Each structure stands twice: as structure tokens, then as C-alpha cells.
Amino acid sequence: MLNISPVGGSIPDSDKLICCTDDCIASVANWLGKGYTCMYANTWSFSFQPKEALAQSFMERIDFPKPSLDYLSSFHGIDLSFTQRPKDRKDELVLLELLEEQLTANMPVLVGIDVYECPWSTGYQIVHIEHSCLVIGLDRVRNEIQLMDAFHNKHCETLPWSIFQKSSDSYGVFEATAPTYAPHDWKHLLECSLCSADKRAQLMQSFLNLEAFAAAYAQEGLPACSSERLMLPQNFVLMKFELNRKRYALLLNQLYQFSNQRPLHEAAMKLLEMAACWEAIRFQMIKIALSGNKETARIKLLKTLQDVIAAEQRIMEQLLEWFERTVRT
């Protein structure tokens, strides 16, 4: 069994994220003696798709960027490739062989698993949501799999193989490689991920998309609901607004450590404040839905949304202006 410490036990509270997949990757990176924050280089982006059908809700049109596996590889030397499992689970023997092969090579495997089947989770036997863990061992005698859950700070939990293999939808294989760029090459990272001409245009479009999202919320709102538990799926989607601000702040603070450029740290601190604002907005959206989704309450919240979006735009524009004025010259 591999001895990998969950990230929850090694990262200060101010730097903790709220994402099981991120926590697994961070745990592996720490274990390998590598970094991981450059994978957040594109997390400032936000897409809001056009409405395709009358019945399509505004929540279904939200599209958040995932952490970049390309940046994880090129700046940190960690390759991670995901495979989606077939629904009939006919790949059981293939998966078992792969897990044994990776563990023999002293490398964990990131797996997606239904939180409904995780006894150590608060979602156990309550809600079906995909969760991420690391496979750190196999017990062929007892027919069990050993998992490290970084999100819940669990060093080792066991599940019967039969339950695991039926409830696991995907897996990711790690490989330690040589990075293409040095993680401390902060100028290059900012240039290619945020400050190039096409990225600037994408950033401005992201704020237009956020404004469209805010207007759509004011018009529709979340469906009225009588139970917080039934709103867990919507809650997890809305949580990504604050999560992505925390992700990008974590990256900027890391670049500040490399560069000692104070504006990077200042932008990171402001984005953490915005993350707290998005958290408060999420709580308010849930509260409004539980209170009948009244239009007057949504319109009132719209003003807060618009103020937060405008504040974020100023933060990012100031960061771009500083880069153009100070770094490029």
C-alpha cells in the first residue's frame, strides 16, 4: 500500500480548496515533490452557452473551465490521462490489471466514484454525486480496494471490490515526467495564459458571459425547493464560482513567491475576497429557492451579482495593465 498523505493534512487552511479532484492531484504532487498550481492558469475563464431549448434552465448553460492538464504536464512534469469506463463495466479485468500495474510501479491511480457508496462521506446512501479518490492499494485476499480520500482527509478507507468497480465511472493514470518549462517562469506563464491578445479577448468575453448569467438568474432563479438536500446538485455547480477564484488566487500567490512582484499577491488577495462574495451569493440563491424563488428577492440579488462582477473585472484589468506597463517594457 502506498503511503500518500492527503492534502488536507499538509496545506494551510487559507490555501485549501473545495474540490476532491484538485485535492487528489495536489496530494500526488506533494508526494512526488512537485508543484501543481500552474494547472489553474485558465480558471479565470467562464462560458455561458446560448439557450438551445425553451425548457433548458440557465444552470444547464453554465460552462466552467477545468484545470489544465497541459499546464500540469508542461510546468510541473505530471502527466495525467483520464479514461471513461463503459457503463456495462465490462472492463473490470482491464481495470484491475491496470491498478495492479500502476501500484507495482509505485504510482497511485485517481478514480471517480459515486459518493453514495462511500461510508466515510456525508453523502453516503443520500445523494449520487461523482467523487474522486486515489487508489493506494489492493487486497486480493479480501477482495478489497484501499482508497485515500484527500477531500475528507482520510489516509486509507476500504471498499469491497464489487461495490467499487460498479460505482466507479472513470480513472486517471499519473506519470512523472520532465517539465517543458520551469514553474518559476512566471512571465511566460502569464503571457501565454492571460496576457496574449486572444486571451485578453477571451477574458473580456468571460465578463460578458457573467453578466448574461446574472440576468438569466434574475429572470428564472433556481426552482423552488423544500429541502436543502435536494438542492445539492445545484449547490455543487454554484460552488465552482468561488472555487475558480480560489484556484486562480492560489496560482497568483505561487507566482508571487517566485517573482516577489507585489501586484500578483494583491490581485490574489482581492480574488479571495471575491470568492467569499460568490460563496455568500450561493447561500443567498439557495435561501431564495427554499423560500419559493420570489422574483423580488432575485432582482435584489441581481444588484449584488452585478457589483461583484464589476469588481472582478477591475481586478483583472488592473492585473493586465500592470503586466503591460511593468513586465513587458
CSV table of C-alpha atoms in Angstrom, one decimal:
chain,number,residue,atom,x,y,z
A,1,MET,CA,0.0,0.0,0.0
A,2,LEU,CA,1.3,3.5,-0.9
A,3,ASN,CA,1.7,5.9,1.9
A,4,ILE,CA,0.4,9.2,0.5
A,5,SER,CA,-0.7,11.9,2.9
A,6,PRO,CA,-4.0,13.7,2.0
A,7,VAL,CA,-3.6,17.3,1.1
A,8,GLY,CA,-5.9,18.3,3.9
A,9,GLY,CA,-3.2,17.4,6.4
A,10,SER,CA,-0.4,19.5,4.8
A,11,ILE,CA,-1.9,22.6,3.3
A,12,PRO,CA,-2.8,25.7,5.5
A,13,ASP,CA,-6.5,26.4,5.8
A,14,SER,CA,-6.2,29.6,3.8
A,15,ASP,CA,-4.9,27.6,0.8
A,16,LYS,CA,-7.4,24.7,0.9
A,17,LEU,CA,-9.8,24.2,-2.0
A,18,ILE,CA,-13.2,22.6,-2.0
A,19,CYS,CA,-12.7,20.1,-4.8
A,20,CYS,CA,-11.9,16.4,-4.5
A,21,THR,CA,-10.1,16.1,-7.8
A,22,ASP,CA,-7.8,19.0,-7.1
A,23,ASP,CA,-7.1,17.6,-3.6
A,24,CYS,CA,-6.1,14.3,-5.1
A,25,ILE,CA,-3.8,15.9,-7.7
A,26,ALA,CA,-2.2,18.1,-5.0
A,27,SER,CA,-1.6,15.1,-2.8
A,28,VAL,CA,0.2,13.3,-5.5
A,29,ALA,CA,2.2,16.4,-6.4
A,30,ASN,CA,3.3,16.8,-2.8
A,31,TRP,CA,4.2,13.1,-2.6
A,32,LEU,CA,6.3,13.4,-5.8
A,33,GLY,CA,7.9,16.6,-4.6
A,34,LYS,CA,6.4,18.6,-7.4
A,35,GLY,CA,4.0,21.5,-7.7
A,36,TYR,CA,0.6,21.7,-9.3
A,37,THR,CA,-0.7,25.3,-9.2
A,38,CYS,CA,0.1,26.1,-12.9
A,39,MET,CA,-2.8,23.9,-13.9
A,40,TYR,CA,-5.1,26.8,-12.7
A,41,ALA,CA,-3.8,29.2,-15.4
A,42,ASN,CA,-7.1,29.2,-17.3
A,43,THR,CA,-9.5,29.1,-14.3
A,44,TRP,CA,-10.3,32.8,-14.7
A,45,SER,CA,-12.5,31.9,-17.8
A,46,PHE,CA,-16.3,31.5,-17.8
A,47,SER,CA,-18.7,30.4,-20.5
A,48,PHE,CA,-22.4,30.8,-20.6
A,49,GLN,CA,-23.9,28.9,-23.6
A,50,PRO,CA,-26.9,30.2,-25.7
A,51,LYS,CA,-30.2,28.8,-24.8
A,52,GLU,CA,-30.8,25.8,-27.1
A,53,ALA,CA,-34.4,24.8,-26.0
A,54,LEU,CA,-37.2,26.5,-24.2
A,55,ALA,CA,-37.1,24.1,-21.3
A,56,GLN,CA,-33.3,24.4,-20.8
A,57,SER,CA,-32.5,26.1,-17.5
A,58,PHE,CA,-29.9,28.7,-17.0
A,59,MET,CA,-27.9,26.3,-14.8
A,60,GLU,CA,-27.6,23.9,-17.7
A,61,ARG,CA,-25.9,26.6,-19.8
A,62,ILE,CA,-23.0,27.2,-17.3
A,63,ASP,CA,-19.6,26.0,-18.5
A,64,PHE,CA,-16.6,26.2,-16.2
A,65,PRO,CA,-13.0,25.5,-17.4
A,66,LYS,CA,-11.3,22.5,-15.8
A,67,PRO,CA,-7.8,22.8,-14.5
A,68,SER,CA,-5.4,22.4,-17.4
A,69,LEU,CA,-3.7,19.0,-17.6
A,70,ASP,CA,-1.4,20.5,-20.3
A,71,TYR,CA,-0.1,23.1,-17.9
A,72,LEU,CA,0.2,20.5,-15.2
A,73,SER,CA,2.5,18.5,-17.5
A,74,SER,CA,4.5,21.3,-19.2
A,75,PHE,CA,5.2,23.3,-16.0
A,76,HIS,CA,5.3,20.6,-13.3
A,77,GLY,CA,6.1,17.4,-15.0
A,78,ILE,CA,3.0,15.5,-14.0
A,79,ASP,CA,1.1,13.7,-16.8
A,80,LEU,CA,-2.4,12.7,-16.0
A,81,SER,CA,-4.6,11.0,-18.6
A,82,PHE,CA,-8.3,10.1,-17.9
A,83,THR,CA,-10.3,7.2,-19.2
A,84,GLN,CA,-14.1,7.0,-19.0
A,85,ARG,CA,-15.3,3.5,-18.2
A,86,PRO,CA,-18.1,1.8,-20.2
A,87,LYS,CA,-21.5,1.7,-18.5
A,88,ASP,CA,-21.7,-2.1,-18.6
A,89,ARG,CA,-18.4,-2.3,-16.6
A,90,LYS,CA,-17.1,-5.0,-19.0
A,91,ASP,CA,-13.6,-3.5,-18.5
A,92,GLU,CA,-13.4,-4.9,-14.9
A,93,LEU,CA,-10.4,-7.2,-15.6
A,94,VAL,CA,-8.6,-4.5,-17.6
A,95,LEU,CA,-9.1,-2.0,-14.8
A,96,LEU,CA,-7.9,-4.5,-12.2
A,97,GLU,CA,-4.8,-5.2,-14.2
A,98,LEU,CA,-4.1,-1.5,-14.7
A,99,LEU,CA,-4.4,-0.8,-11.0
A,100,GLU,CA,-2.0,-3.6,-10.1
A,101,GLU,CA,0.4,-2.4,-12.8
A,102,GLN,CA,0.4,1.2,-11.5
A,103,LEU,CA,0.6,0.2,-7.8
A,104,THR,CA,3.6,-2.1,-8.6
A,105,ALA,CA,5.2,0.9,-10.3
A,106,ASN,CA,4.7,2.8,-7.0
A,107,MET,CA,2.1,5.1,-8.6
A,108,PRO,CA,-1.5,5.8,-7.4
A,109,VAL,CA,-4.5,5.9,-9.7
A,110,LEU,CA,-7.1,8.7,-9.5
A,111,VAL,CA,-10.6,7.2,-9.6
A,112,GLY,CA,-14.1,8.7,-9.9
A,113,ILE,CA,-16.6,7.0,-7.5
A,114,ASP,CA,-20.2,7.6,-6.5
A,115,VAL,CA,-20.2,9.3,-3.1
A,116,TYR,CA,-23.4,7.3,-2.4
A,117,GLU,CA,-21.2,4.3,-1.9
A,118,CYS,CA,-18.6,5.9,0.4
A,119,PRO,CA,-19.4,5.2,4.1
A,120,TRP,CA,-17.0,7.8,5.3
A,121,SER,CA,-18.7,10.6,3.4
A,122,THR,CA,-21.7,12.7,4.5
A,123,GLY,CA,-23.3,11.9,1.1
A,124,TYR,CA,-23.3,8.1,1.9
A,125,GLN,CA,-26.6,6.5,0.9
A,126,ILE,CA,-28.1,10.0,0.4
A,127,VAL,CA,-27.0,11.5,-2.9
A,128,HIS,CA,-25.5,10.3,-6.2
A,129,ILE,CA,-22.5,12.7,-7.0
A,130,GLU,CA,-19.2,11.7,-8.5
A,131,HIS,CA,-16.3,11.9,-6.1
A,132,SER,CA,-12.6,11.5,-6.5
A,133,CYS,CA,-10.2,9.3,-4.5
A,134,LEU,CA,-6.7,7.8,-5.0
A,135,VAL,CA,-6.3,4.0,-5.2
A,136,ILE,CA,-3.3,3.3,-3.0
A,137,GLY,CA,-3.6,-0.5,-2.5
A,138,LEU,CA,-5.4,-3.7,-3.4
A,139,ASP,CA,-6.1,-6.6,-1.1
A,140,ARG,CA,-6.7,-9.6,-3.4
A,141,VAL,CA,-7.2,-12.0,-0.4
A,142,ARG,CA,-10.1,-10.0,1.0
A,143,ASN,CA,-11.2,-8.7,-2.4
A,144,GLU,CA,-11.0,-5.1,-1.3
A,145,ILE,CA,-9.6,-1.8,-2.6
A,146,GLN,CA,-7.8,0.7,-0.5
A,147,LEU,CA,-8.6,4.4,-1.1
A,148,MET,CA,-7.1,7.7,0.1
A,149,ASP,CA,-9.7,10.4,0.2
A,150,ALA,CA,-7.8,13.8,0.2
A,151,PHE,CA,-11.0,15.8,0.3
A,152,HIS,CA,-12.2,14.2,3.5
A,153,ASN,CA,-8.6,13.9,4.9
A,154,LYS,CA,-8.8,10.1,5.1
A,155,HIS,CA,-5.5,8.3,4.8
A,156,CYS,CA,-7.0,4.9,4.0
A,157,GLU,CA,-10.5,3.7,3.5
A,158,THR,CA,-11.5,0.3,2.2
A,159,LEU,CA,-14.4,-0.8,-0.1
A,160,PRO,CA,-15.3,-4.3,-1.4
A,161,TRP,CA,-14.1,-4.5,-4.9
A,162,SER,CA,-17.6,-5.5,-6.2
A,163,ILE,CA,-19.0,-2.2,-4.9
A,164,PHE,CA,-16.1,-0.1,-6.1
A,165,GLN,CA,-16.0,-1.4,-9.6
A,166,LYS,CA,-19.7,-0.9,-10.1
A,167,SER,CA,-19.8,2.6,-8.8
A,168,SER,CA,-16.6,3.9,-10.4
A,169,ASP,CA,-17.1,5.7,-13.7
A,170,SER,CA,-13.6,6.8,-14.6
A,171,TYR,CA,-9.9,6.6,-13.7
A,172,GLY,CA,-6.8,8.7,-14.3
A,173,VAL,CA,-3.2,7.5,-14.7
A,174,PHE,CA,-0.3,9.5,-13.4
A,175,GLU,CA,3.2,9.6,-14.8
A,176,ALA,CA,6.1,11.7,-13.6
A,177,THR,CA,8.0,13.4,-16.5
A,178,ALA,CA,10.4,16.2,-17.1
A,179,PRO,CA,8.6,19.6,-17.4
A,180,THR,CA,9.0,21.6,-20.6
A,181,TYR,CA,9.1,24.9,-18.7
A,182,ALA,CA,10.2,25.9,-15.2
A,183,PRO,CA,7.3,26.6,-12.8
A,184,HIS,CA,9.1,29.8,-11.7
A,185,ASP,CA,9.0,31.1,-15.3
A,186,TRP,CA,6.1,33.3,-14.2
A,187,LYS,CA,6.4,35.8,-17.1
A,188,HIS,CA,5.9,33.1,-19.7
A,189,LEU,CA,3.0,31.6,-17.8
A,190,LEU,CA,1.1,34.9,-17.5
A,191,GLU,CA,1.9,35.8,-21.1
A,192,CYS,CA,0.5,32.6,-22.6
A,193,SER,CA,-2.4,32.0,-20.2
A,194,LEU,CA,-3.8,35.5,-19.7
A,195,CYS,CA,-1.9,38.4,-21.3
A,196,SER,CA,-1.8,37.4,-25.0
A,197,ALA,CA,-4.2,39.2,-27.4
A,198,ASP,CA,-6.5,36.2,-27.8
A,199,LYS,CA,-6.6,35.6,-24.1
A,200,ARG,CA,-7.4,39.2,-23.4
A,201,ALA,CA,-10.4,39.0,-25.8
A,202,GLN,CA,-11.5,35.8,-24.0
A,203,LEU,CA,-11.2,37.5,-20.6
A,204,MET,CA,-13.5,40.3,-21.7
A,205,GLN,CA,-16.0,37.8,-23.2
A,206,SER,CA,-15.9,36.0,-19.8
A,207,PHE,CA,-17.2,39.1,-18.1
A,208,LEU,CA,-20.0,39.5,-20.7
A,209,ASN,CA,-20.9,35.9,-20.0
A,210,LEU,CA,-21.0,36.5,-16.3
A,211,GLU,CA,-23.4,39.5,-16.9
A,212,ALA,CA,-25.6,37.2,-19.1
A,213,PHE,CA,-25.6,34.6,-16.3
A,214,ALA,CA,-26.7,37.2,-13.7
A,215,ALA,CA,-29.5,38.4,-16.0
A,216,ALA,CA,-30.7,34.8,-16.6
A,217,TYR,CA,-30.7,34.1,-12.9
A,218,ALA,CA,-32.8,37.2,-12.2
A,219,GLN,CA,-35.3,36.1,-14.8
A,220,GLU,CA,-35.5,32.4,-13.8
A,221,GLY,CA,-33.9,31.7,-10.5
A,222,LEU,CA,-33.4,28.3,-9.1
A,223,PRO,CA,-36.6,26.1,-9.0
A,224,ALA,CA,-38.4,26.4,-5.7
A,225,CYS,CA,-37.5,23.6,-3.4
A,226,SER,CA,-38.4,22.4,0.1
A,227,SER,CA,-35.2,20.7,1.1
A,228,GLU,CA,-31.5,21.7,1.1
A,229,ARG,CA,-30.6,18.1,0.5
A,230,LEU,CA,-32.5,18.1,-2.8
A,231,MET,CA,-30.5,21.1,-3.9
A,232,LEU,CA,-27.1,19.5,-3.5
A,233,PRO,CA,-26.5,19.2,-7.3
A,234,GLN,CA,-27.2,22.9,-7.9
A,235,ASN,CA,-25.1,23.8,-4.9
A,236,PHE,CA,-22.1,21.9,-6.3
A,237,VAL,CA,-22.4,23.7,-9.6
A,238,LEU,CA,-22.7,27.2,-8.0
A,239,MET,CA,-19.7,26.3,-5.7
A,240,LYS,CA,-17.5,26.4,-8.7
A,241,PHE,CA,-17.7,30.2,-8.9
A,242,GLU,CA,-15.9,30.6,-5.6
A,243,LEU,CA,-13.7,27.6,-6.3
A,244,ASN,CA,-12.3,29.1,-9.5
A,245,ARG,CA,-11.5,32.4,-7.8
A,246,LYS,CA,-9.6,30.4,-5.1
A,247,ARG,CA,-7.8,28.4,-7.8
A,248,TYR,CA,-6.6,31.5,-9.6
A,249,ALA,CA,-5.6,33.2,-6.4
A,250,LEU,CA,-3.6,30.2,-5.4
A,251,LEU,CA,-1.7,30.4,-8.7
A,252,LEU,CA,-1.1,34.1,-8.4
A,253,ASN,CA,0.3,33.7,-4.9
A,254,GLN,CA,2.6,31.0,-6.1
A,255,LEU,CA,3.8,33.3,-8.9
A,256,TYR,CA,4.3,36.0,-6.3
A,257,GLN,CA,6.6,33.6,-4.3
A,258,PHE,CA,8.7,33.1,-7.5
A,259,SER,CA,8.8,36.8,-8.6
A,260,ASN,CA,8.4,38.9,-5.4
A,261,GLN,CA,6.1,41.1,-7.5
A,262,ARG,CA,3.6,42.6,-5.1
A,263,PRO,CA,0.8,43.2,-7.6
A,264,LEU,CA,0.4,39.5,-8.0
A,265,HIS,CA,-0.2,39.0,-4.3
A,266,GLU,CA,-2.6,42.0,-4.2
A,267,ALA,CA,-4.6,40.6,-7.0
A,268,ALA,CA,-4.7,37.1,-5.3
A,269,MET,CA,-6.0,38.7,-2.0
A,270,LYS,CA,-8.7,40.6,-3.9
A,271,LEU,CA,-9.8,37.4,-5.7
A,272,LEU,CA,-10.1,35.6,-2.4
A,273,GLU,CA,-12.4,38.4,-1.3
A,274,MET,CA,-14.4,37.8,-4.5
A,275,ALA,CA,-14.6,34.1,-3.7
A,276,ALA,CA,-16.1,35.0,-0.3
A,277,CYS,CA,-18.7,37.2,-2.2
A,278,TRP,CA,-19.6,34.3,-4.5
A,279,GLU,CA,-20.0,32.0,-1.5
A,280,ALA,CA,-22.4,34.5,0.0
A,281,ILE,CA,-24.3,34.7,-3.3
A,282,ARG,CA,-24.5,30.9,-3.4
A,283,PHE,CA,-26.0,30.8,0.0
A,284,GLN,CA,-28.5,33.5,-0.9
A,285,MET,CA,-29.5,31.7,-4.1
A,286,ILE,CA,-30.2,28.6,-2.1
A,287,LYS,CA,-32.2,30.5,0.5
A,288,ILE,CA,-34.3,32.2,-2.2
A,289,ALA,CA,-35.1,28.9,-3.8
A,290,LEU,CA,-36.1,27.4,-0.4
A,291,SER,CA,-38.3,30.4,0.2
A,292,GLY,CA,-40.3,30.0,-3.0
A,293,ASN,CA,-38.0,31.6,-5.6
A,294,LYS,CA,-39.6,35.0,-5.4
A,295,GLU,CA,-38.9,37.4,-8.2
A,296,THR,CA,-38.4,40.4,-5.9
A,297,ALA,CA,-35.7,38.5,-4.0
A,298,ARG,CA,-33.9,37.6,-7.2
A,299,ILE,CA,-34.0,41.2,-8.5
A,300,LYS,CA,-32.5,42.4,-5.2
A,301,LEU,CA,-29.7,39.8,-5.5
A,302,LEU,CA,-29.0,40.8,-9.1
A,303,LYS,CA,-27.6,44.1,-8.0
A,304,THR,CA,-25.1,42.3,-5.7
A,305,LEU,CA,-24.2,40.0,-8.6
A,306,GLN,CA,-23.5,42.9,-10.9
A,307,ASP,CA,-21.4,44.7,-8.3
A,308,VAL,CA,-19.3,41.6,-7.7
A,309,ILE,CA,-18.8,41.0,-11.5
A,310,ALA,CA,-17.8,44.7,-12.0
A,311,ALA,CA,-15.3,44.5,-9.1
A,312,GLU,CA,-13.8,41.3,-10.5
A,313,GLN,CA,-13.4,42.9,-13.9
A,314,ARG,CA,-11.5,45.8,-12.4
A,315,ILE,CA,-9.1,43.4,-10.6
A,316,MET,CA,-8.3,41.5,-13.8
A,317,GLU,CA,-8.0,44.7,-15.9
A,318,GLN,CA,-5.6,46.2,-13.3
A,319,LEU,CA,-3.5,43.0,-13.4
A,320,LEU,CA,-3.3,43.1,-17.2
A,321,GLU,CA,-2.4,46.8,-17.2
A,322,TRP,CA,0.4,46.2,-14.6
A,323,PHE,CA,1.8,43.3,-16.8
A,324,GLU,CA,1.7,45.5,-19.9
A,325,ARG,CA,3.3,48.5,-18.2
A,326,THR,CA,5.9,46.9,-15.9
A,327,VAL,CA,6.7,43.4,-17.2
A,328,ARG,CA,6.7,43.8,-20.9
A,329,THR,CA,8.6,47.1,-21.0
